[in-house]
């Protein structure tokens, strides 16, 4: 007799060829492409004008109930649904206003149906903005989104219309009247981003702020031998062993008369307002480096009253140069604040800066907690 035999076909093992372009692409470690400062100018946006319109409410229903044994059942048109709002929501993953579109509109409400069915409400439209976004209307501040998840209703949706059931009365048993939905609110808002960081690096061009931020964090701002290399603020995160993170912002270089909008001017002075404490970076190799500190404090005070009185530390950069060794003791005699001499190029004395930066951060956290407020966390 014949016996059934089970045949199992084994496929040959899959191999990866070293010469195959597809396999080599899968094995290759994907690295994020570095963006230069010139390219970053196209992506970083700290001003945006947005037109927001709420969704229109749905019209009321117009119908009469009728069935075989109840022909004159009366009006049964339901109300229309409300239009959707346009809501701005702060998100800490957003770092720029470049993804914000110039126009947003909420979804419209649905029309009321028969059998007293209400129309569906229009869905809300959420617009994610970075933390620290200031919302203005006609030059007046209407919202300040400083916390993650904070929301602001930019435009309200219109109310839904009334169906003919709403107009039923003893005098009018068969109303034919129904109202359309109301249009949504329309506004033109100005969004302004102010960088929210714990510490801000303040200094003149070519003082070494970008090099210092690259040395203490993983941020990669552009570094070159010409002034105004940094055209946009950069935020670097300093990590500590107890998992605390301190955000340090590299503010573009200031010049004399910056409060009068000279140079990069007021467009970047506003980023210093949100910094809890300041790190003044001066070049020790120039003659009389304490004059730089006086000019920086003057520009900050002219821009905002009391801005130069915030907790700070003076960082004397380029201490590896011969001229810096001569100017360092003179700077400490002229300045009442603590002076930390270091070299962002060679990494000398960076530990002292990191320790003092943590002390300033801990003092800020204790001060905010004593006031009953939650400190900014990264």
XYZ file of C-alpha atoms in Angstrom:
378
model
C 0.000 0.000 0.000
C 1.033 3.560 -0.653
C 2.103 5.618 2.351
C 1.827 9.394 2.372
C 5.128 11.160 2.501
C 5.405 14.764 3.784
C 7.886 16.796 1.847
C 9.289 19.868 3.570
C 10.953 22.397 1.338
C 13.548 24.370 3.178
C 14.424 27.739 1.727
C 18.099 28.592 1.643
C 19.313 30.948 4.399
C 19.122 34.608 3.551
C 22.481 36.252 3.119
C 23.424 39.871 2.935
C 25.799 40.888 0.246
C 28.534 43.326 1.063
C 28.356 44.745 -2.435
C 24.585 45.300 -2.460
C 23.753 48.992 -2.189
C 20.473 48.329 -0.360
C 22.079 46.105 2.282
C 24.947 48.518 2.801
C 22.452 51.335 3.314
C 20.608 49.332 5.980
C 23.800 48.606 7.881
C 25.155 52.105 7.734
C 24.517 54.167 10.862
C 22.244 57.026 10.005
C 23.614 60.315 11.248
C 21.769 63.580 11.432
C 23.060 66.004 8.855
C 24.704 69.053 10.354
C 22.929 72.320 9.576
C 25.054 75.392 9.062
C 24.171 78.768 10.527
C 23.173 80.094 7.108
C 20.799 77.171 6.577
C 19.476 77.459 10.107
C 18.366 81.023 9.378
C 15.710 79.607 7.089
C 14.417 77.228 9.763
C 14.571 79.329 12.928
C 11.704 81.814 13.067
C 10.925 83.876 16.171
C 8.194 86.074 14.604
C 5.054 84.937 12.878
C 1.783 86.661 11.963
C -1.162 84.262 11.959
C -4.756 84.737 10.875
C -7.096 82.452 12.808
C -10.787 81.903 12.106
C -13.121 79.792 14.212
C -15.353 77.244 12.582
C -18.839 78.290 11.540
C -21.777 76.874 13.433
C -24.093 74.465 11.698
C -27.518 75.588 10.536
C -30.626 74.509 12.403
C -32.752 71.663 11.078
C -36.098 72.182 9.347
C -38.362 69.145 9.389
C -41.741 67.902 10.664
C -42.462 64.595 12.290
C -44.743 62.379 10.282
C -45.695 58.707 10.404
C -48.676 56.675 9.125
C -50.835 57.125 12.220
C -49.457 60.511 13.239
C -49.311 62.718 10.209
C -49.142 66.078 11.980
C -46.493 65.296 14.597
C -45.150 68.833 14.782
C -41.679 70.267 14.141
C -38.680 68.127 15.031
C -35.715 70.001 13.513
C -32.714 69.973 15.890
C -30.139 72.668 16.533
C -26.920 72.843 14.579
C -23.537 72.007 16.062
C -21.050 74.599 17.281
C -17.972 75.448 15.234
C -14.552 74.301 16.363
C -12.048 76.549 18.151
C -8.478 77.291 17.077
C -6.234 76.627 20.088
C -2.546 77.455 20.558
C -0.785 74.836 22.673
C 2.737 75.126 24.052
C 4.954 72.120 23.374
C 8.510 71.787 24.641
C 9.478 69.742 21.573
C 8.861 72.751 19.328
C 11.898 75.029 19.145
C 10.866 77.464 16.418
C 7.823 79.086 14.838
C 8.853 77.925 11.384
C 6.214 75.169 11.325
C 3.368 77.586 12.140
C 1.266 78.326 9.061
C -0.062 81.824 8.277
C -3.727 80.728 8.372
C -5.799 78.357 10.494
C -9.528 77.726 10.566
C -11.596 75.520 12.836
C -13.908 72.835 11.487
C -17.531 73.762 10.823
C -20.425 72.391 12.829
C -22.902 70.011 11.240
C -26.495 70.865 10.361
C -29.259 69.850 12.737
C -31.229 66.776 11.713
C -34.729 65.487 12.047
C -36.190 63.773 15.131
C -34.712 66.567 17.268
C -31.167 65.412 16.511
C -28.493 67.994 17.197
C -25.727 68.491 14.695
C -22.185 67.419 15.590
C -19.799 70.055 16.887
C -16.808 70.994 14.764
C -13.444 69.561 15.792
C -10.866 71.806 17.445
C -7.695 72.761 15.595
C -4.582 72.643 17.800
C -1.522 74.635 16.770
C 1.687 73.613 18.526
C 3.981 76.489 19.429
C 7.263 76.536 21.394
C 7.299 77.184 25.108
C 7.898 80.884 25.674
C 5.643 82.094 22.861
C 4.115 85.522 23.377
C 0.760 86.139 21.667
C -0.072 89.744 20.749
C -3.058 91.405 19.123
C -2.779 95.008 17.933
C 0.417 95.362 19.964
C -1.172 94.191 23.241
C -0.190 90.936 24.933
C -3.164 88.564 25.131
C -1.374 85.371 26.179
C 2.001 84.211 27.428
C 2.616 80.478 27.018
C 5.447 79.680 29.419
C 4.540 76.140 30.548
C 4.400 72.881 28.628
C 0.835 71.968 27.730
C -0.550 75.464 28.354
C -3.359 76.366 25.960
C -4.879 79.574 24.629
C -8.072 79.761 22.583
C -7.034 81.951 19.681
C -10.428 81.981 17.923
C -13.791 80.762 19.187
C -16.082 78.780 16.939
C -19.511 80.121 16.069
C -22.655 78.919 17.832
C -24.950 76.519 16.022
C -28.272 77.705 14.583
C -31.701 76.933 16.059
C -33.969 74.370 14.449
C -37.669 74.925 13.889
C -38.396 72.874 17.015
C -36.952 75.749 19.045
C -39.629 78.157 17.765
C -42.593 75.955 18.702
C -45.161 77.805 20.834
C -48.878 77.860 21.521
C -49.297 80.655 19.004
C -47.197 78.946 16.326
C -47.753 75.176 16.213
C -46.037 74.685 12.863
C -43.043 77.036 12.758
C -41.180 77.267 9.487
C -38.399 79.385 10.934
C -34.860 78.134 11.519
C -31.630 80.110 11.887
C -28.227 79.590 10.255
C -25.082 79.080 12.282
C -23.020 82.016 13.475
C -19.616 82.659 11.883
C -16.510 81.939 13.901
C -14.321 84.552 15.508
C -11.648 86.000 13.229
C -8.402 87.486 14.572
C -4.943 88.409 13.370
C -2.324 87.504 15.980
C 1.387 88.199 16.223
C 3.417 85.329 17.671
C 6.741 86.229 19.235
C 9.145 83.631 20.560
C 11.280 84.420 23.583
C 13.794 81.709 24.327
C 13.116 80.135 27.718
C 16.429 79.036 29.222
C 17.943 79.033 32.680
C 21.163 80.827 31.777
C 22.009 83.217 28.974
C 25.460 83.790 27.483
C 25.828 87.531 26.952
C 28.823 89.068 25.251
C 30.204 90.959 22.305
C 30.920 89.260 18.951
C 33.889 86.885 18.911
C 33.968 86.686 22.710
C 33.771 82.892 22.503
C 30.152 82.264 23.498
C 29.499 79.650 20.826
C 32.774 77.857 21.568
C 31.893 77.819 25.254
C 28.438 76.364 24.577
C 29.974 73.642 22.410
C 32.399 72.823 25.232
C 29.813 72.410 28.015
C 26.931 70.882 26.020
C 26.115 68.956 22.860
C 24.886 72.013 20.991
C 26.708 72.710 17.739
C 26.489 76.430 16.928
C 28.650 77.706 14.121
C 32.136 78.908 15.096
C 34.293 81.096 12.844
C 36.937 83.820 13.029
C 34.626 86.616 11.879
C 32.047 88.557 13.932
C 28.304 87.815 13.985
C 28.853 84.126 13.305
C 25.797 83.284 15.432
C 22.676 84.689 13.801
C 20.102 82.753 15.843
C 19.887 81.800 19.525
C 21.038 78.290 20.363
C 20.082 76.371 23.502
C 22.418 73.763 24.941
C 21.623 71.379 27.797
C 24.171 70.754 30.563
C 23.619 67.320 32.138
C 24.555 66.514 35.746
C 24.947 63.197 37.512
C 21.685 63.569 39.480
C 19.787 63.896 36.159
C 19.262 67.623 36.533
C 19.435 69.574 33.286
C 20.380 73.228 32.986
C 19.530 75.027 29.741
C 22.084 77.576 28.524
C 21.171 79.921 25.648
C 23.771 81.372 23.305
C 22.498 84.864 22.492
C 23.947 86.455 19.319
C 26.626 89.034 19.938
C 25.614 92.527 21.029
C 27.206 95.835 20.100
C 27.029 99.344 21.479
C 23.618 100.810 20.818
C 21.875 97.423 20.641
C 18.969 98.792 22.716
C 18.427 101.282 19.862
C 18.072 98.318 17.472
C 21.603 98.592 16.110
C 23.225 95.441 14.822
C 21.034 92.473 15.680
C 19.479 94.782 18.247
C 16.165 94.357 19.982
C 15.246 91.253 17.977
C 17.650 89.224 20.138
C 17.754 91.279 23.317
C 14.257 89.988 24.038
C 15.608 86.446 24.373
C 17.535 87.505 27.488
C 14.343 88.522 29.320
C 13.396 84.905 30.038
C 16.831 83.881 31.360
C 16.904 83.338 35.118
C 20.590 84.225 35.474
C 23.221 85.593 33.117
C 26.728 84.540 32.136
C 28.740 87.535 30.934
C 31.459 86.357 28.550
C 34.346 88.802 28.082
C 37.503 88.434 26.051
C 40.519 88.570 28.359
C 42.938 89.143 25.483
C 41.612 92.633 24.612
C 42.802 95.758 26.463
C 40.621 96.698 29.442
C 38.153 93.769 29.333
C 36.123 95.301 32.199
C 34.926 97.970 29.756
C 33.120 95.211 27.844
C 31.265 94.231 31.001
C 30.212 97.821 31.667
C 28.934 98.228 28.108
C 26.996 94.968 28.278
C 25.285 95.918 31.507
C 24.440 99.335 30.117
C 22.777 97.855 27.038
C 20.747 95.434 29.150
C 19.637 98.137 31.551
C 18.597 100.432 28.737
C 16.535 97.674 27.183
C 14.839 96.506 30.381
C 14.946 98.091 33.801
C 16.541 95.711 36.319
C 17.738 93.255 33.683
C 21.401 93.810 34.531
C 20.757 93.160 38.245
C 19.928 89.494 37.829
C 22.218 86.842 39.360
C 25.271 86.552 37.185
C 28.860 85.481 36.878
C 31.641 86.953 34.756
C 33.473 84.495 32.505
C 36.901 85.542 31.301
C 37.412 83.541 28.115
C 40.642 82.865 26.181
C 42.742 82.492 29.306
C 45.294 80.459 27.340
C 46.622 83.599 25.628
C 49.549 85.590 27.012
C 47.624 88.872 27.165
C 44.928 87.216 29.273
C 47.316 86.425 32.115
C 48.071 90.123 32.448
C 44.460 91.316 32.231
C 42.953 88.719 34.597
C 44.114 90.294 37.914
C 43.168 93.749 36.614
C 39.677 92.516 35.752
C 39.142 91.051 39.214
C 40.117 94.377 40.767
C 37.628 96.324 38.644
C 34.705 93.889 38.933
C 32.751 93.094 42.095
C 31.187 89.902 40.692
C 32.828 86.524 40.696
C 35.232 86.047 37.772
C 35.874 82.601 36.311
C 38.857 82.438 33.967
C 38.721 79.607 31.443
C 39.519 78.631 27.891
C 36.706 77.247 25.769
C 39.283 76.146 23.177
C 41.475 74.014 25.446
C 38.847 73.219 28.119
C 40.842 74.686 31.013
C 38.848 75.376 34.210
C 35.484 74.335 32.776
C 34.757 72.388 35.979
C 34.592 75.578 38.032
C 32.049 77.033 35.635
C 29.891 73.894 35.757
C 29.933 73.874 39.570
C 29.001 77.530 39.809
C 26.333 77.096 37.138
C 24.748 74.381 39.275
C 24.856 76.654 42.334
C 22.984 79.370 40.435
C 20.431 76.813 39.254
C 19.837 75.425 42.763
C 19.362 78.948 44.112
C 16.840 79.658 41.372
C 14.890 76.460 42.151
C 14.732 77.247 45.869
C 13.604 80.809 45.187
C 10.788 79.676 42.876
C 9.630 77.008 45.319
C 9.568 79.508 48.200
C 7.292 81.725 46.093
C 4.949 78.830 45.450
C 5.807 78.647 41.747
C 7.142 75.720 39.750
C 10.637 76.254 38.283
C 11.266 75.739 34.580
C 12.431 72.183 33.897
C 14.050 70.726 30.794
